[in-house]
Amino acid sequence: MKTYISYLHIDELLDLQRPASDEHDEMLFIVIHQVYELWFKQMIHEFAALQSALKSGDTYTSLALLRRVRTILKTCVAQVDVLETMTPLQFESFRDRLDSSSGFQSVQFRQVEAILGRRDSRTADVPEARRPSLWDSAVSYFARHGHPMDDDRQAALVEMYRTDPECASVAEALVDIDEGLQEWRYRHVQMVERTIGKKAGTGGSSGAEYLRSTLFHPAFPELWEIRSSF
């Protein structure tokens, strides 16, 4: 019979936090980033189900999954608040122990970016970049509900918003996801600047400079562009 400890593999889970120094705050840094990876894993899991629901035209399931992903993103933003309780000096006390490791090396976050449509050198090595994006699945959903996006996509989206509240709700839920990701990116930039200023990041990254370059690049630009057409 499984117990709470055996079902969740608690012993193995709690053995994964292995600070490389005796500094008190390194444990917080490790836990936060391991939890981020777990949330990335969950988002990838939810996105797979979401894309299937969209392609089959299932509005109810699509909206439920979109709400869940949005809530996960809110949780990721809230974790920045916890990380910011660590001062720059506290981080500096163990920063050299990170060696060449860097958040830029997160394969799962690159997978999330690829699912959301990013196609460049950063996502070239993940399989999601060779599959339809979430937006491709959304376009398929819209088409199944009588709104093909063939010629003038912007006009088609505006008409869909005006005549089909169900499809418009799905589109707005996609905007919620986009906004949530941009919010997380912004908080991440501010946290890095607050902690290390303009210094280079670990692992050879440019730190806040690179993170700032990712701001204001929505995953679903078409859904933002139509705002001025209403």
Protein backbone atom coordinates (compact mmCIF):
# COMPACT_ATOMS: atom_id res chain seq x y z
CA MET A 1 0.00 0.00 0.00
CA LYS A 2 1.33 3.41 -0.98
CA THR A 3 1.74 6.12 1.62
CA TYR A 4 2.06 9.87 1.20
CA ILE A 5 5.84 9.53 1.37
CA SER A 6 6.13 6.64 -1.08
CA TYR A 7 3.54 7.91 -3.58
CA LEU A 8 5.19 11.33 -3.83
CA HIS A 9 8.75 10.00 -3.44
CA ILE A 10 9.32 12.52 -0.67
CA ASP A 11 12.63 11.05 0.47
CA GLU A 12 14.09 11.29 -3.05
CA LEU A 13 12.65 14.76 -3.52
CA LEU A 14 14.14 16.14 -0.33
CA ASP A 15 17.51 14.65 -1.19
CA LEU A 16 17.75 16.82 -4.31
CA GLN A 17 18.61 20.06 -2.47
CA ARG A 18 22.38 19.93 -2.15
CA PRO A 19 23.98 23.32 -1.48
CA ALA A 20 27.59 23.69 -2.58
CA SER A 21 28.39 26.01 0.33
CA ASP A 22 27.50 26.53 3.98
CA GLU A 23 25.75 29.83 3.19
CA HIS A 24 22.23 29.91 4.62
CA ASP A 25 20.57 31.47 1.56
CA GLU A 26 21.81 28.98 -1.01
CA MET A 27 19.07 26.55 0.04
CA LEU A 28 16.40 29.13 -0.86
CA PHE A 29 18.02 29.71 -4.27
CA ILE A 30 18.06 25.97 -5.02
CA VAL A 31 14.50 25.32 -3.84
CA ILE A 32 13.06 28.24 -5.84
CA HIS A 33 14.72 27.15 -9.07
CA GLN A 34 13.85 23.50 -8.63
CA VAL A 35 10.22 24.48 -8.05
CA TYR A 36 10.34 26.60 -11.23
CA GLU A 37 11.43 23.52 -13.15
CA LEU A 38 8.52 21.57 -11.70
CA TRP A 39 6.09 24.29 -12.80
CA PHE A 40 7.66 24.34 -16.27
CA LYS A 41 7.13 20.58 -16.42
CA GLN A 42 3.50 21.02 -15.44
CA MET A 43 2.95 23.77 -18.01
CA ILE A 44 4.37 21.58 -20.77
CA HIS A 45 2.00 18.82 -19.62
CA GLU A 46 -0.97 21.22 -19.66
CA PHE A 47 -0.03 22.70 -23.03
CA ALA A 48 -0.05 19.24 -24.63
CA ALA A 49 -3.60 18.64 -23.41
CA LEU A 50 -4.59 22.17 -24.38
CA GLN A 51 -3.38 21.78 -27.95
CA SER A 52 -5.33 18.53 -28.29
CA ALA A 53 -8.47 20.21 -26.93
CA LEU A 54 -8.10 23.17 -29.29
CA LYS A 55 -7.55 20.98 -32.33
CA SER A 56 -10.69 19.01 -31.49
CA GLY A 57 -12.70 22.21 -31.00
CA ASP A 58 -13.40 21.54 -27.31
CA THR A 59 -14.15 24.97 -25.84
CA TYR A 60 -14.85 23.93 -22.25
CA THR A 61 -11.65 21.92 -21.81
CA SER A 62 -9.59 24.56 -23.62
CA LEU A 63 -10.81 27.34 -21.33
CA ALA A 64 -10.26 25.22 -18.21
CA LEU A 65 -6.68 24.42 -19.23
CA LEU A 66 -5.94 28.02 -20.22
CA ARG A 67 -7.13 29.19 -16.80
CA ARG A 68 -4.92 26.62 -15.13
CA VAL A 69 -1.81 27.70 -17.05
CA ARG A 70 -2.56 31.34 -16.25
CA THR A 71 -2.77 30.48 -12.56
CA ILE A 72 0.54 28.62 -12.74
CA LEU A 73 2.14 31.70 -14.30
CA LYS A 74 0.78 33.82 -11.46
CA THR A 75 2.39 31.40 -9.04
CA CYS A 76 5.71 31.70 -10.90
CA VAL A 77 5.51 35.48 -10.55
CA ALA A 78 4.74 35.16 -6.84
CA GLN A 79 7.88 33.07 -6.36
CA VAL A 80 9.93 36.11 -7.39
CA ASP A 81 8.66 37.81 -4.24
CA VAL A 82 10.17 35.00 -2.18
CA LEU A 83 13.47 35.12 -4.06
CA GLU A 84 13.69 38.89 -3.55
CA THR A 85 13.84 38.38 0.20
CA MET A 86 17.48 37.43 -0.49
CA THR A 87 19.69 40.51 -0.63
CA PRO A 88 22.43 41.09 -3.23
CA LEU A 89 25.10 40.45 -0.57
CA GLN A 90 23.44 37.21 0.46
CA PHE A 91 23.41 36.02 -3.15
CA GLU A 92 27.01 37.11 -3.66
CA SER A 93 28.05 34.98 -0.69
CA PHE A 94 27.55 31.78 -2.70
CA ARG A 95 27.34 32.98 -6.30
CA ASP A 96 30.79 31.67 -7.21
CA ARG A 97 29.58 28.14 -6.34
CA LEU A 98 27.20 28.27 -9.31
CA ASP A 99 30.24 27.97 -11.59
CA SER A 100 28.94 27.84 -15.19
CA SER A 101 25.33 27.04 -14.32
CA SER A 102 22.67 29.52 -15.43
CA GLY A 103 18.92 29.75 -15.76
CA PHE A 104 19.51 30.31 -19.48
CA GLN A 105 20.33 26.60 -19.65
CA SER A 106 16.79 25.55 -18.67
CA VAL A 107 15.71 23.16 -21.43
CA GLN A 108 12.15 23.09 -20.14
CA PHE A 109 11.74 26.85 -20.39
CA ARG A 110 13.01 26.68 -23.98
CA GLN A 111 10.33 24.04 -24.54
CA VAL A 112 7.69 26.41 -23.15
CA GLU A 113 8.96 29.17 -25.44
CA ALA A 114 8.83 26.82 -28.46
CA ILE A 115 5.26 25.76 -27.65
CA LEU A 116 4.34 29.45 -27.56
CA GLY A 117 5.83 29.90 -31.02
CA ARG A 118 9.44 30.94 -30.60
CA ARG A 119 11.50 29.72 -33.55
CA ASP A 120 15.17 30.73 -33.43
CA SER A 121 18.57 29.45 -32.34
CA ARG A 122 17.46 29.37 -28.70
CA THR A 123 14.73 26.79 -29.38
CA ALA A 124 16.34 24.94 -32.30
CA ASP A 125 17.40 22.00 -30.14
CA VAL A 126 14.01 21.21 -28.56
CA PRO A 127 11.49 18.94 -30.32
CA GLU A 128 8.60 21.34 -29.65
CA ALA A 129 10.11 23.74 -32.19
CA ARG A 130 9.41 21.17 -34.92
CA ARG A 131 5.74 20.82 -33.99
CA PRO A 132 2.72 23.12 -34.40
CA SER A 133 2.74 25.96 -31.89
CA LEU A 134 -0.07 26.82 -29.50
CA TRP A 135 -1.13 29.57 -31.89
CA ASP A 136 -1.31 27.03 -34.74
CA SER A 137 -3.64 24.96 -32.56
CA ALA A 138 -5.73 28.03 -31.76
CA VAL A 139 -6.07 28.85 -35.47
CA SER A 140 -7.25 25.28 -36.02
CA TYR A 141 -9.80 25.75 -33.23
CA PHE A 142 -11.10 28.98 -34.75
CA ALA A 143 -11.43 27.32 -38.16
CA ARG A 144 -13.43 24.42 -36.67
CA HIS A 145 -15.85 27.01 -35.28
CA GLY A 146 -16.34 28.70 -38.64
CA HIS A 147 -13.57 31.31 -38.56
CA PRO A 148 -10.81 30.36 -41.02
CA MET A 149 -7.73 32.59 -40.87
CA ASP A 150 -6.70 32.34 -44.51
CA ASP A 151 -6.34 35.79 -46.11
CA ASP A 152 -6.88 38.83 -43.90
CA ARG A 153 -6.28 37.34 -40.47
CA GLN A 154 -6.79 40.58 -38.59
CA ALA A 155 -10.19 41.16 -40.21
CA ALA A 156 -11.18 37.56 -39.50
CA LEU A 157 -10.23 37.90 -35.83
CA VAL A 158 -12.16 41.16 -35.44
CA GLU A 159 -15.23 39.58 -37.02
CA MET A 160 -14.87 36.55 -34.78
CA TYR A 161 -14.74 38.74 -31.68
CA ARG A 162 -17.87 40.60 -32.79
CA THR A 163 -19.96 37.57 -33.69
CA ASP A 164 -18.74 34.60 -31.63
CA PRO A 165 -18.43 35.12 -27.86
CA GLU A 166 -17.28 31.52 -27.36
CA CYS A 167 -14.29 31.84 -29.67
CA ALA A 168 -13.60 35.33 -28.35
CA SER A 169 -13.40 33.89 -24.81
CA VAL A 170 -10.74 31.41 -25.94
CA ALA A 171 -8.82 34.16 -27.69
CA GLU A 172 -8.93 36.36 -24.58
CA ALA A 173 -7.73 33.44 -22.46
CA LEU A 174 -4.75 33.17 -24.81
CA VAL A 175 -4.09 36.87 -24.22
CA ASP A 176 -4.16 36.12 -20.47
CA ILE A 177 -1.40 33.53 -21.00
CA ASP A 178 0.61 35.98 -23.07
CA GLU A 179 0.21 38.71 -20.46
CA GLY A 180 1.15 36.28 -17.68
CA LEU A 181 4.36 35.27 -19.43
CA GLN A 182 5.29 38.90 -20.07
CA GLU A 183 4.60 39.71 -16.42
CA TRP A 184 6.91 36.89 -15.33
CA ARG A 185 9.63 38.07 -17.72
CA TYR A 186 9.39 41.63 -16.38
CA ARG A 187 9.56 40.53 -12.74
CA HIS A 188 12.50 38.28 -13.61
CA VAL A 189 14.38 41.21 -15.18
CA GLN A 190 13.72 43.43 -12.17
CA MET A 191 14.81 40.70 -9.77
CA VAL A 192 18.08 40.14 -11.65
CA GLU A 193 18.84 43.87 -11.83
CA ARG A 194 18.02 44.24 -8.14
CA THR A 195 20.37 41.37 -7.28
CA ILE A 196 23.39 41.76 -9.60
CA GLY A 197 22.81 45.12 -11.32
CA LYS A 198 24.52 45.30 -14.71
CA LYS A 199 27.04 42.55 -14.01
CA ALA A 200 27.20 39.61 -16.40
CA GLY A 201 25.13 36.59 -15.45
CA THR A 202 26.52 33.17 -14.61
CA GLY A 203 27.31 30.72 -17.38
CA GLY A 204 28.52 33.49 -19.68
CA SER A 205 25.10 35.12 -20.07
CA SER A 206 24.72 38.89 -20.29
CA GLY A 207 22.35 38.86 -17.32
CA ALA A 208 19.70 41.55 -17.16
CA GLU A 209 20.68 42.92 -20.58
CA TYR A 210 19.52 39.77 -22.35
CA LEU A 211 16.42 39.41 -20.19
CA ARG A 212 15.41 42.98 -20.97
CA SER A 213 15.62 42.20 -24.71
CA THR A 214 12.90 39.56 -24.29
CA LEU A 215 10.34 42.05 -22.98
CA PHE A 216 7.43 43.27 -25.09
CA HIS A 217 7.59 40.42 -27.59
CA PRO A 218 4.13 38.84 -27.30
CA ALA A 219 3.56 35.23 -28.24
CA PHE A 220 0.29 36.10 -29.98
CA PRO A 221 0.87 39.50 -31.61
CA GLU A 222 -2.26 39.21 -33.79
CA LEU A 223 -4.45 39.21 -30.70
CA TRP A 224 -2.85 42.43 -29.51
CA GLU A 225 -2.88 44.18 -32.88
CA ILE A 226 -6.67 43.92 -33.28
CA ARG A 227 -7.32 46.02 -30.15
CA SER A 228 -7.28 49.25 -32.13
CA SER A 229 -9.83 47.82 -34.60
CA PHE A 230 -12.68 47.41 -32.11
